[in-house]
Short mmCIF file of C-alpha atoms and ligand atoms in Angstrom, two decimals:
data_model
loop_
_atom_site.label_atom_id
_atom_site.label_comp_id
_atom_site.label_asym_id
_atom_site.label_seq_id
_atom_site.Cartn_x
_atom_site.Cartn_y
_atom_site.Cartn_z
CA MET A 1 3.42 29.58 16.47
CA SER A 2 4.03 31.32 19.78
CA GLN A 3 6.89 33.80 19.69
CA PRO A 4 9.58 33.70 22.39
CA ASN A 5 8.87 37.38 23.11
CA PHE A 6 5.22 36.95 24.12
CA TYR A 7 6.05 37.53 27.79
CA GLU A 8 8.01 40.69 26.94
CA SER A 9 5.18 41.91 24.75
CA VAL A 10 2.64 41.56 27.60
CA SER A 11 5.11 43.15 30.05
CA ALA A 12 5.63 46.10 27.69
CA SER A 13 1.87 46.73 27.56
CA ILE A 14 1.64 46.58 31.36
CA SER A 15 4.59 48.98 31.72
CA LYS A 16 3.03 51.40 29.24
CA ALA A 17 -0.10 51.58 31.45
CA ALA A 18 1.91 51.58 34.69
CA SER A 19 3.84 54.66 33.55
CA LEU A 20 0.53 56.57 33.59
CA SER A 21 -0.49 55.41 37.05
CA ASP A 22 0.53 56.81 40.41
CA ILE A 23 1.02 53.39 42.01
CA PRO A 24 4.31 53.33 44.00
CA LYS A 25 7.24 51.52 42.34
CA GLY A 26 7.58 48.75 44.93
CA LEU A 27 3.94 47.86 44.70
CA LEU A 28 4.09 47.88 40.90
CA SER A 29 6.98 45.39 40.95
CA GLN A 30 4.97 43.14 43.26
CA ILE A 31 1.98 43.32 40.92
CA LYS A 32 4.07 42.50 37.84
CA VAL A 33 6.12 39.57 39.16
CA THR A 34 5.10 35.89 38.84
CA ASN A 35 4.53 34.64 42.40
CA ALA A 36 5.12 30.92 41.86
CA ILE A 37 5.89 28.56 39.02
CA TYR A 38 6.07 24.80 39.04
CA LYS A 39 7.82 23.06 36.18
CA MET A 40 7.48 19.30 36.11
CA SER A 41 8.63 16.36 34.02
CA PHE A 42 7.01 12.96 34.41
CA PRO A 43 6.97 9.69 32.52
CA VAL A 44 3.77 8.44 30.93
CA LYS A 45 3.13 5.14 29.17
CA VAL A 46 2.60 5.99 25.50
CA GLY A 47 2.16 3.25 22.89
CA LYS A 48 4.55 0.43 23.79
CA GLY A 49 7.05 2.60 25.64
CA TYR A 50 7.31 5.58 27.94
CA GLU A 51 7.54 9.27 27.17
CA VAL A 52 8.78 12.06 29.42
CA ILE A 53 6.24 14.89 29.43
CA THR A 54 7.10 18.50 30.33
CA ALA A 55 4.41 20.61 31.97
CA TYR A 56 3.95 23.83 33.94
CA ARG A 57 1.63 25.66 36.30
CA ALA A 58 2.31 29.35 36.85
CA GLN A 59 0.53 31.30 39.58
CA HIS A 60 1.02 34.91 38.72
CA SER A 61 -0.63 36.64 41.65
CA HIS A 62 -1.65 35.52 45.12
CA HIS A 63 -3.26 38.84 46.05
CA ARG A 64 -6.57 37.00 45.85
CA LEU A 65 -7.10 33.29 46.27
CA PRO A 66 -7.70 30.90 44.71
CA THR A 67 -5.64 31.57 41.63
CA LYS A 68 -7.46 30.77 38.42
CA GLY A 69 -6.73 29.98 34.80
CA GLY A 70 -6.86 27.34 32.12
CA ILE A 71 -4.60 24.46 31.19
CA ARG A 72 -3.46 24.22 27.60
CA PHE A 73 -2.24 21.21 25.68
CA SER A 74 0.00 22.46 22.91
CA PRO A 75 3.42 21.65 21.47
CA HIS A 76 4.37 25.34 21.85
CA VAL A 77 3.96 25.44 25.64
CA HIS A 78 6.99 26.94 27.36
CA GLN A 79 7.68 28.79 30.57
CA ASP A 80 7.49 32.30 29.12
CA GLU A 81 4.17 31.52 27.50
CA VAL A 82 2.46 30.22 30.67
CA MET A 83 3.89 33.15 32.64
CA ALA A 84 2.51 35.66 30.14
CA LEU A 85 -0.87 33.93 30.06
CA ALA A 86 -1.00 33.70 33.87
CA SER A 87 -0.34 37.42 34.21
CA LEU A 88 -3.10 38.19 31.70
CA MET A 89 -5.43 36.12 33.93
CA THR A 90 -4.66 38.36 36.93
CA PHE A 91 -5.60 41.48 34.98
CA LYS A 92 -8.60 39.73 33.41
CA CYS A 93 -10.06 38.66 36.76
CA ALA A 94 -9.54 42.12 38.29
CA LEU A 95 -11.16 43.82 35.30
CA VAL A 96 -14.38 41.79 35.48
CA ASP A 97 -14.51 41.67 39.30
CA VAL A 98 -13.86 37.96 39.56
CA PRO A 99 -12.15 37.64 42.97
CA PHE A 100 -9.22 35.43 41.92
CA GLY A 101 -5.51 35.77 41.27
CA GLY A 102 -4.25 34.75 37.84
CA ALA A 103 -2.72 31.40 36.87
CA LYS A 104 -2.16 29.24 33.79
CA GLY A 105 -0.96 25.73 33.14
CA GLY A 106 0.38 23.97 30.12
CA ILE A 107 1.41 20.52 29.01
CA ARG A 108 3.83 20.41 26.07
CA ILE A 109 2.08 17.89 23.84
CA ASN A 110 0.15 17.94 20.60
CA PRO A 111 -3.08 16.28 21.77
CA LYS A 112 -3.77 15.06 18.21
CA ASN A 113 -0.82 12.65 18.51
CA TYR A 114 -2.22 10.75 21.49
CA THR A 115 -5.08 8.32 22.05
CA GLU A 116 -7.86 9.18 24.48
CA LYS A 117 -6.46 6.70 27.03
CA GLU A 118 -3.00 8.29 26.77
CA LEU A 119 -4.43 11.79 27.18
CA GLU A 120 -6.29 10.59 30.25
CA ARG A 121 -3.09 9.15 31.76
CA ILE A 122 -1.22 12.43 31.05
CA THR A 123 -4.00 14.57 32.57
CA ARG A 124 -4.33 12.42 35.68
CA ARG A 125 -0.58 12.33 36.24
CA TYR A 126 -0.37 16.11 35.82
CA THR A 127 -3.18 16.53 38.38
CA ALA A 128 -1.40 14.21 40.83
CA GLU A 129 1.73 16.38 40.50
CA LEU A 130 -0.33 19.51 41.22
CA ILE A 131 -1.88 17.85 44.30
CA ARG A 132 1.56 16.76 45.60
CA LYS A 133 2.85 20.33 45.46
CA ASN A 134 -0.36 21.92 46.75
CA PHE A 135 -0.93 23.63 43.39
CA ILE A 136 -4.63 22.75 43.09
CA GLY A 137 -7.70 23.02 45.34
CA PRO A 138 -10.95 25.02 45.65
CA GLY A 139 -9.22 27.69 47.74
CA ILE A 140 -5.72 27.33 46.27
CA ASP A 141 -5.66 27.16 42.48
CA VAL A 142 -8.56 26.20 40.20
CA PRO A 143 -7.76 25.12 36.61
CA ALA A 144 -10.14 25.30 33.64
CA PRO A 145 -10.10 24.57 29.90
CA ASP A 146 -7.82 26.43 27.51
CA MET A 147 -6.43 25.63 24.07
CA GLY A 148 -6.54 21.88 23.38
CA THR A 149 -8.58 21.00 26.49
CA GLY A 150 -12.30 20.89 27.32
CA PRO A 151 -14.90 19.40 29.67
CA ARG A 152 -13.52 15.86 29.21
CA GLU A 153 -10.08 16.80 30.61
CA MET A 154 -11.72 18.75 33.45
CA ALA A 155 -13.73 15.63 34.39
CA TRP A 156 -10.45 13.65 34.63
CA ILE A 157 -8.95 16.36 36.84
CA LEU A 158 -12.03 16.36 39.07
CA ASP A 159 -12.00 12.58 39.43
CA THR A 160 -8.28 12.47 40.26
CA TYR A 161 -8.63 15.28 42.79
CA THR A 162 -11.73 13.92 44.54
CA SER A 163 -10.31 10.41 44.74
CA MET A 164 -7.22 11.75 46.47
CA ASN A 165 -9.13 14.16 48.76
CA HIS A 166 -11.82 11.94 50.17
CA GLY A 167 -14.38 13.77 52.32
CA GLU A 168 -13.44 17.30 51.28
CA ILE A 169 -16.89 18.87 51.07
CA ASP A 170 -16.05 21.52 48.45
CA ALA A 171 -13.82 19.28 46.33
CA THR A 172 -15.93 19.72 43.18
CA ALA A 173 -14.84 23.38 43.09
CA CYS A 174 -11.21 22.29 42.43
CA VAL A 175 -11.67 22.78 38.67
CA THR A 176 -14.18 24.55 36.40
CA GLY A 177 -15.39 23.96 32.86
CA LYS A 178 -16.56 20.49 33.91
CA PRO A 179 -19.30 18.63 32.03
CA VAL A 180 -22.75 19.84 33.16
CA THR A 181 -23.49 16.30 34.34
CA GLN A 182 -20.40 16.36 36.56
CA TYR A 183 -20.84 19.50 38.65
CA GLY A 184 -20.43 21.86 35.68
CA ILE A 185 -22.70 24.79 34.87
CA ASN A 186 -24.98 25.42 31.89
CA GLY A 187 -23.50 28.02 29.57
CA ARG A 188 -19.78 27.53 30.44
CA ASN A 189 -18.97 25.93 27.09
CA GLU A 190 -20.23 28.90 25.05
CA ALA A 191 -19.16 31.49 27.64
CA THR A 192 -15.96 32.88 26.10
CA GLY A 193 -17.55 33.18 22.63
CA ARG A 194 -20.74 34.68 24.03
CA GLY A 195 -18.69 37.15 26.06
CA VAL A 196 -16.88 38.18 22.86
CA TYR A 197 -20.29 38.94 21.35
CA TYR A 198 -21.50 40.98 24.34
CA GLY A 199 -18.18 42.87 24.48
CA LEU A 200 -18.15 43.73 20.78
CA ARG A 201 -21.82 44.67 20.80
CA GLU A 202 -21.17 47.10 23.64
CA ALA A 203 -18.07 48.61 21.95
CA LEU A 204 -20.03 49.02 18.71
CA SER A 205 -22.90 50.82 20.43
CA TYR A 206 -21.16 54.21 20.99
CA GLU A 207 -21.90 56.50 18.07
CA ASP A 208 -18.91 58.83 18.61
CA ASP A 209 -16.39 56.02 18.87
CA MET A 210 -17.76 54.38 15.73
CA LYS A 211 -17.76 57.64 13.80
CA ALA A 212 -14.06 58.07 14.66
CA ILE A 213 -13.20 54.80 12.92
CA GLY A 214 -15.63 55.21 10.04
CA LEU A 215 -18.31 52.75 11.18
CA THR A 216 -22.00 53.14 11.92
CA PRO A 217 -23.09 52.04 15.39
CA GLY A 218 -24.47 48.54 15.99
CA MET A 219 -23.40 45.04 14.97
CA GLU A 220 -26.18 44.47 12.42
CA GLY A 221 -24.68 44.07 8.94
CA LYS A 222 -21.03 44.44 10.03
CA THR A 223 -18.56 42.29 8.12
CA ILE A 224 -16.27 40.03 10.15
CA ALA A 225 -13.11 38.06 9.36
CA LEU A 226 -12.60 35.23 11.82
CA GLN A 227 -9.40 33.34 12.56
CA GLY A 228 -9.89 30.04 14.41
CA LEU A 229 -12.89 27.75 14.75
CA GLY A 230 -12.06 26.30 18.14
CA ASN A 231 -14.31 26.69 21.18
CA VAL A 232 -13.94 30.50 21.28
CA GLY A 233 -14.05 31.29 17.55
CA SER A 234 -16.96 28.99 16.73
CA PHE A 235 -19.28 30.34 19.43
CA ALA A 236 -18.18 33.96 18.87
CA GLY A 237 -18.78 33.68 15.11
CA SER A 238 -22.09 31.90 15.44
CA ILE A 239 -23.54 34.24 18.10
CA CYS A 240 -22.35 37.42 16.31
CA GLN A 241 -24.06 36.09 13.17
CA ASN A 242 -27.28 34.76 14.72
CA GLU A 243 -27.90 37.26 17.53
CA GLY A 244 -25.94 40.28 16.29
CA GLY A 245 -26.85 40.08 12.60
CA ALA A 246 -23.18 40.33 11.53
CA LYS A 247 -21.87 38.80 8.31
CA ILE A 248 -18.82 36.50 8.45
CA VAL A 249 -16.94 37.15 5.20
CA ALA A 250 -13.68 35.26 5.80
CA VAL A 251 -12.57 32.34 7.95
CA ALA A 252 -9.06 31.01 8.62
CA GLU A 253 -8.10 27.63 10.06
CA TYR A 254 -5.01 25.35 10.01
CA GLU A 255 -5.94 23.93 6.60
CA GLY A 256 -6.34 27.30 4.86
CA SER A 257 -8.68 30.22 4.54
CA ILE A 258 -11.89 31.01 2.67
CA TYR A 259 -13.67 34.19 1.61
CA ASN A 260 -17.12 35.23 0.46
CA PRO A 261 -18.07 38.94 0.52
CA ASP A 262 -21.76 37.92 0.61
CA GLY A 263 -21.29 36.01 3.85
CA ILE A 264 -20.39 32.48 4.97
CA ASP A 265 -23.02 30.73 7.09
CA ILE A 266 -20.90 29.87 10.11
CA ASP A 267 -23.19 27.14 11.46
CA LYS A 268 -23.21 25.33 8.11
CA LEU A 269 -19.43 25.76 7.89
CA LEU A 270 -18.94 24.23 11.35
CA LYS A 271 -21.09 21.24 10.37
CA HIS A 272 -19.17 20.88 7.13
CA ARG A 273 -15.80 20.93 8.90
CA LYS A 274 -16.99 18.35 11.40
CA ALA A 275 -18.08 16.01 8.62
CA LYS A 276 -15.24 16.58 6.12
CA GLY A 277 -12.38 17.67 8.39
CA THR A 278 -11.70 20.85 6.41
CA ILE A 279 -13.19 24.23 5.54
CA MET A 280 -11.59 24.23 2.09
CA THR A 281 -14.32 22.15 0.40
CA PHE A 282 -17.17 24.37 1.68
CA PRO A 283 -19.33 25.30 -1.33
CA GLY A 284 -19.65 28.83 -2.73
CA VAL A 285 -16.49 30.37 -1.27
CA LYS A 286 -13.20 31.60 -2.72
CA LYS A 287 -10.16 29.73 -1.44
CA LEU A 288 -7.39 32.09 -0.38
CA LYS A 289 -3.75 31.18 -1.02
CA LYS A 290 -2.41 31.18 2.54
CA ASN A 291 -4.16 30.55 5.82
CA ASP A 292 -3.33 34.00 7.16
CA ASP A 293 -4.78 35.69 4.04
CA ALA A 294 -8.14 35.88 5.82
CA LEU A 295 -6.59 38.42 8.22
CA TYR A 296 -6.04 40.91 5.41
CA VAL A 297 -9.44 40.94 3.67
CA ASP A 298 -11.66 43.99 3.48
CA CYS A 299 -13.94 43.87 6.53
CA ASP A 300 -15.19 45.93 9.46
CA ILE A 301 -14.05 43.68 12.31
CA LEU A 302 -11.23 41.17 12.52
CA ILE A 303 -11.59 38.53 15.24
CA PRO A 304 -8.38 36.56 15.88
CA ALA A 305 -9.55 33.62 17.99
CA ALA A 306 -6.59 31.25 17.73
CA LEU A 307 -3.00 31.80 18.83
CA GLU A 308 -0.98 34.59 20.36
CA SER A 309 1.30 36.90 18.31
CA VAL A 310 -0.42 36.36 14.95
CA ILE A 311 -0.50 40.10 14.22
CA HIS A 312 2.93 41.63 14.56
CA LYS A 313 5.10 44.37 13.13
CA GLY A 314 5.69 42.30 9.97
CA ASN A 315 2.03 42.12 8.94
CA ALA A 316 0.11 44.80 10.90
CA ASN A 317 0.23 47.18 7.94
CA LYS A 318 -1.71 44.72 5.79
CA ILE A 319 -4.76 44.71 8.10
CA LYS A 320 -7.77 46.45 6.53
CA ALA A 321 -10.26 45.96 9.41
CA LYS A 322 -11.32 49.06 11.34
CA MET A 323 -11.72 47.16 14.59
CA ILE A 324 -9.88 44.14 16.01
CA GLY A 325 -11.70 42.05 18.60
CA GLU A 326 -9.05 40.02 20.41
CA ALA A 327 -10.84 36.78 21.23
CA ALA A 328 -7.54 34.87 21.66
CA ASN A 329 -5.02 35.73 24.36
CA GLY A 330 -2.30 38.03 23.02
CA PRO A 331 -3.01 37.86 19.27
CA VAL A 332 -1.52 41.35 18.63
CA THR A 333 2.07 41.99 19.71
CA PHE A 334 3.15 45.24 21.39
CA GLU A 335 4.99 46.33 18.23
CA GLY A 336 2.10 45.29 15.98
CA GLU A 337 -0.27 47.33 18.08
CA LYS A 338 1.82 50.50 17.65
CA ILE A 339 1.38 50.26 13.87
CA LEU A 340 -2.34 49.54 14.11
CA LEU A 341 -2.98 52.44 16.50
CA LYS A 342 -1.19 54.78 14.13
CA LYS A 343 -3.49 53.57 11.35
CA GLY A 344 -6.48 54.40 13.58
CA VAL A 345 -7.58 50.80 14.18
CA MET A 346 -9.61 50.29 17.35
CA ILE A 347 -8.40 47.26 19.32
CA ILE A 348 -10.70 45.64 21.87
CA PRO A 349 -8.17 44.01 24.22
CA ASP A 350 -8.01 40.29 24.93
CA PHE A 351 -8.14 40.31 28.70
CA PHE A 352 -11.43 42.17 28.49
CA LEU A 353 -12.98 40.57 25.42
CA ASN A 354 -12.31 36.92 26.29
CA ALA A 355 -13.11 37.28 30.00
CA GLY A 356 -16.46 35.51 29.56
CA GLY A 357 -14.85 32.13 30.17
CA VAL A 358 -13.43 32.94 33.57
CA THR A 359 -16.57 34.89 34.50
CA VAL A 360 -18.76 31.83 34.02
CA SER A 361 -16.04 29.70 35.68
CA TYR A 362 -16.56 31.94 38.70
CA PHE A 363 -20.31 31.21 38.58
CA GLU A 364 -19.52 27.49 38.38
CA TRP A 365 -17.16 27.72 41.37
CA LEU A 366 -19.87 29.55 43.34
CA LYS A 367 -22.42 26.90 42.36
CA ASN A 368 -20.05 24.16 43.58
CA LEU A 369 -19.36 25.94 46.87
CA SER A 370 -23.06 26.65 47.50
CA HIS A 371 -24.03 23.09 46.49
CA LEU A 372 -27.06 24.64 44.81
CA ARG A 373 -28.11 25.08 41.18
CA PHE A 374 -28.79 28.70 40.16
CA GLY A 375 -32.53 29.34 39.79
CA ARG A 376 -33.64 26.43 41.96
CA MET A 377 -34.99 28.59 44.78
CA GLU A 378 -36.66 31.40 42.85
CA LYS A 379 -37.85 30.04 39.51
CA ARG A 380 -41.38 28.94 40.57
CA PHE A 381 -41.78 31.90 42.91
CA ASP A 382 -41.03 34.31 40.04
CA THR A 383 -43.38 32.46 37.68
CA ARG A 384 -46.20 32.83 40.18
CA ALA A 385 -45.47 36.53 40.71
CA TYR A 386 -45.45 37.20 36.92
CA ASP A 387 -48.68 35.21 36.63
CA LYS A 388 -50.35 37.51 39.15
CA LEU A 389 -49.07 40.54 37.26
CA VAL A 390 -50.38 39.25 33.93
CA ASP A 391 -53.78 38.46 35.51
CA PHE A 392 -53.92 41.98 36.92
CA VAL A 393 -53.14 43.61 33.55
CA LEU A 394 -55.61 41.39 31.68
CA LYS A 395 -58.32 42.17 34.20
CA ALA A 396 -57.65 45.92 34.01
CA THR A 397 -57.54 46.01 30.19
CA GLY A 398 -60.09 43.27 29.43
CA GLY A 399 -57.53 41.66 27.10
CA THR A 400 -56.75 37.97 26.50
CA ILE A 401 -53.56 36.11 25.65
CA SER A 402 -52.77 32.58 24.43
CA LYS A 403 -51.26 29.87 26.65
CA ARG A 404 -47.93 30.22 24.80
CA GLU A 405 -47.86 33.97 25.28
CA ARG A 406 -48.55 33.50 28.99
CA GLU A 407 -45.74 30.96 29.28
CA PHE A 408 -43.38 33.37 27.55
CA LEU A 409 -44.33 36.29 29.82
CA THR A 410 -44.25 34.39 33.10
CA LYS A 411 -41.24 32.10 32.75
CA GLY A 412 -38.94 32.17 35.79
CA ALA A 413 -35.20 32.08 35.15
CA ASP A 414 -33.36 28.78 34.65
CA GLU A 415 -29.65 28.39 35.32
CA ILE A 416 -28.75 29.19 31.70
CA ASP A 417 -30.81 32.42 31.77
CA LEU A 418 -29.08 33.59 34.94
CA VAL A 419 -25.61 32.65 33.68
CA ARG A 420 -26.16 34.58 30.44
CA SER A 421 -27.61 37.52 32.32
CA GLY A 422 -24.64 37.62 34.73
CA LEU A 423 -22.21 37.36 31.83
CA GLU A 424 -23.93 40.12 29.84
CA GLU A 425 -23.92 42.46 32.84
CA THR A 426 -20.26 41.69 33.53
CA MET A 427 -19.11 42.42 29.98
CA ILE A 428 -21.14 45.62 29.68
CA SER A 429 -20.04 47.12 32.96
CA ALA A 430 -16.37 46.19 32.41
CA TYR A 431 -16.45 47.89 29.00
CA LYS A 432 -18.00 51.01 30.51
CA ASP A 433 -15.15 51.12 33.10
CA ILE A 434 -12.51 50.79 30.39
CA ARG A 435 -14.16 53.32 28.11
CA SER A 436 -14.55 55.92 30.82
CA MET A 437 -10.84 55.55 31.74
CA TRP A 438 -10.00 55.98 28.03
CA LYS A 439 -12.20 59.08 27.60
CA ARG A 440 -11.35 60.67 30.93
CA ARG A 441 -7.58 60.70 30.60
CA SER A 442 -6.12 62.28 27.50
CA LYS A 443 -2.79 60.45 27.88
CA VAL A 444 -4.56 57.09 27.69
CA GLU A 445 -4.57 56.68 23.93
CA ASP A 446 -5.92 53.16 23.56
CA LEU A 447 -8.31 50.70 25.17
CA ARG A 448 -5.63 48.19 26.22
CA THR A 449 -3.80 50.82 28.27
CA ALA A 450 -7.14 51.93 29.74
CA ALA A 451 -8.04 48.35 30.66
CA PHE A 452 -4.65 47.72 32.30
CA LEU A 453 -5.03 50.93 34.29
CA VAL A 454 -8.48 49.91 35.55
CA SER A 455 -7.09 46.51 36.64
CA LEU A 456 -3.86 47.92 38.09
CA ASN A 457 -5.83 50.28 40.32
CA LYS A 458 -8.05 47.48 41.60
CA ILE A 459 -5.11 45.15 42.31
CA ALA A 460 -3.16 47.96 44.01
CA ASN A 461 -6.18 48.71 46.21
CA ASP A 462 -6.37 45.03 47.19
CA TYR A 463 -2.73 45.07 48.30
CA ILE A 464 -3.19 48.35 50.16
CA SER A 465 -6.32 47.13 51.95
CA MET A 466 -4.43 43.99 53.02
CA GLY A 467 -2.06 46.35 54.82
CA ILE A 468 0.94 45.00 52.90
CA PHE A 469 1.72 48.32 51.23
CA PRO A 470 1.16 51.74 52.78
N1 LIG B 1 -8.67 29.61 29.72
C1 LIG B 1 -9.66 30.63 29.81
C2 LIG B 1 -9.01 32.01 29.77
O1 LIG B 1 -7.97 32.19 29.21
C3 LIG B 1 -10.60 30.42 30.99
C4 LIG B 1 -9.98 30.42 32.34
C5 LIG B 1 -10.92 29.99 33.47
O2 LIG B 1 -12.09 29.76 33.22
O3 LIG B 1 -10.43 29.88 34.59
O4 LIG B 1 -9.56 32.98 30.22
#
């Protein structure tokens, strides 16, 4: 459950970094403050009666427009939570050079308690409220999926927006994370999880850093404990296992947690949960007593991919992992982090590690604005160029290759190839920026502080170049 102090915890981390920067005080206050928040209550027909729904949209920073961030459906949604999440979006976008301000929305419902029709009515009504107050639009504020929402909800938002903004040529860019068949982009669904993989792989590649925490470099063979099998956790776990060669040894979900030191096949587990509704009947694993027990198992990397504030001062000491990859937003509290840093645990911060979602959202927004699918112009041209190159090499060497080998060597990039390539590049270069800040400045003791400093400097420069601050 989300803690009431989530906002304070995020603010404390920002202040810790800010104290090491030379950004003037006035500008710092402007960067920290939430620029606009809209709280709404509206009635929706549920069952035979009506229910009053409470919802929010917080726009943390207007220094770049549109603002950007997901919409979550969760019973724990409250103002502090959306404000904290919106501010993390500002720092996330700056860090990965996505030219947006941060925002986040939330509707206080448990989506499991509503029918599809009811969820559609709630989503459409929420969108209408945003339109009325000018809180949505391709150049204003662009929502996306978050906890409890996905492509289906984004399609409802798109339809409500376009039907109320007839003739607006860029209307499809009013929301991202849409189904691929409805102006979405290939690779958005897996993007956050895939970004987690690229980010961890990069962090694990530095021999010195790994030596300092008692690990060998590389992801191959690393043991992982994973909390949460939602969109982020399932893709992160599966890609780390299949492309990185990591071994998932423990998994936690609502219904409980399971452990197998020899590895749990994550793809089989996902299929099992889909069919049976639980992970607890998966064959060949040890059932752990409580669902947070998976956090405390012996492993190299712990990936919390569920809720905020799950690792705090009350349980941080029990963590045995040498590295924590924060796939969720805010899974480690400020106080929890102090304990972990003292123990020498390396924490890869959330607003870097889960930035893959908003990065690919940016690609989707660009695709919508350009009205052109990535790869459409160059794919055949590239294929022909590679063909000529292959012919040249074969002629020079006298070699031959099969048709399949030629296809493999000469394939031009499809949209998915370009999206993955852009995401990989984004995660690698952002990590290099954070790491060099961390190594360069002796007072910067951890990666979260380094990441906040990188973002703070970029945001401050934006304000200065706008001429607002001297
Ligand atoms: N909700 C995701 C996040 O927390 C994605 C936001 C987006 O794509 O705009 O980063």
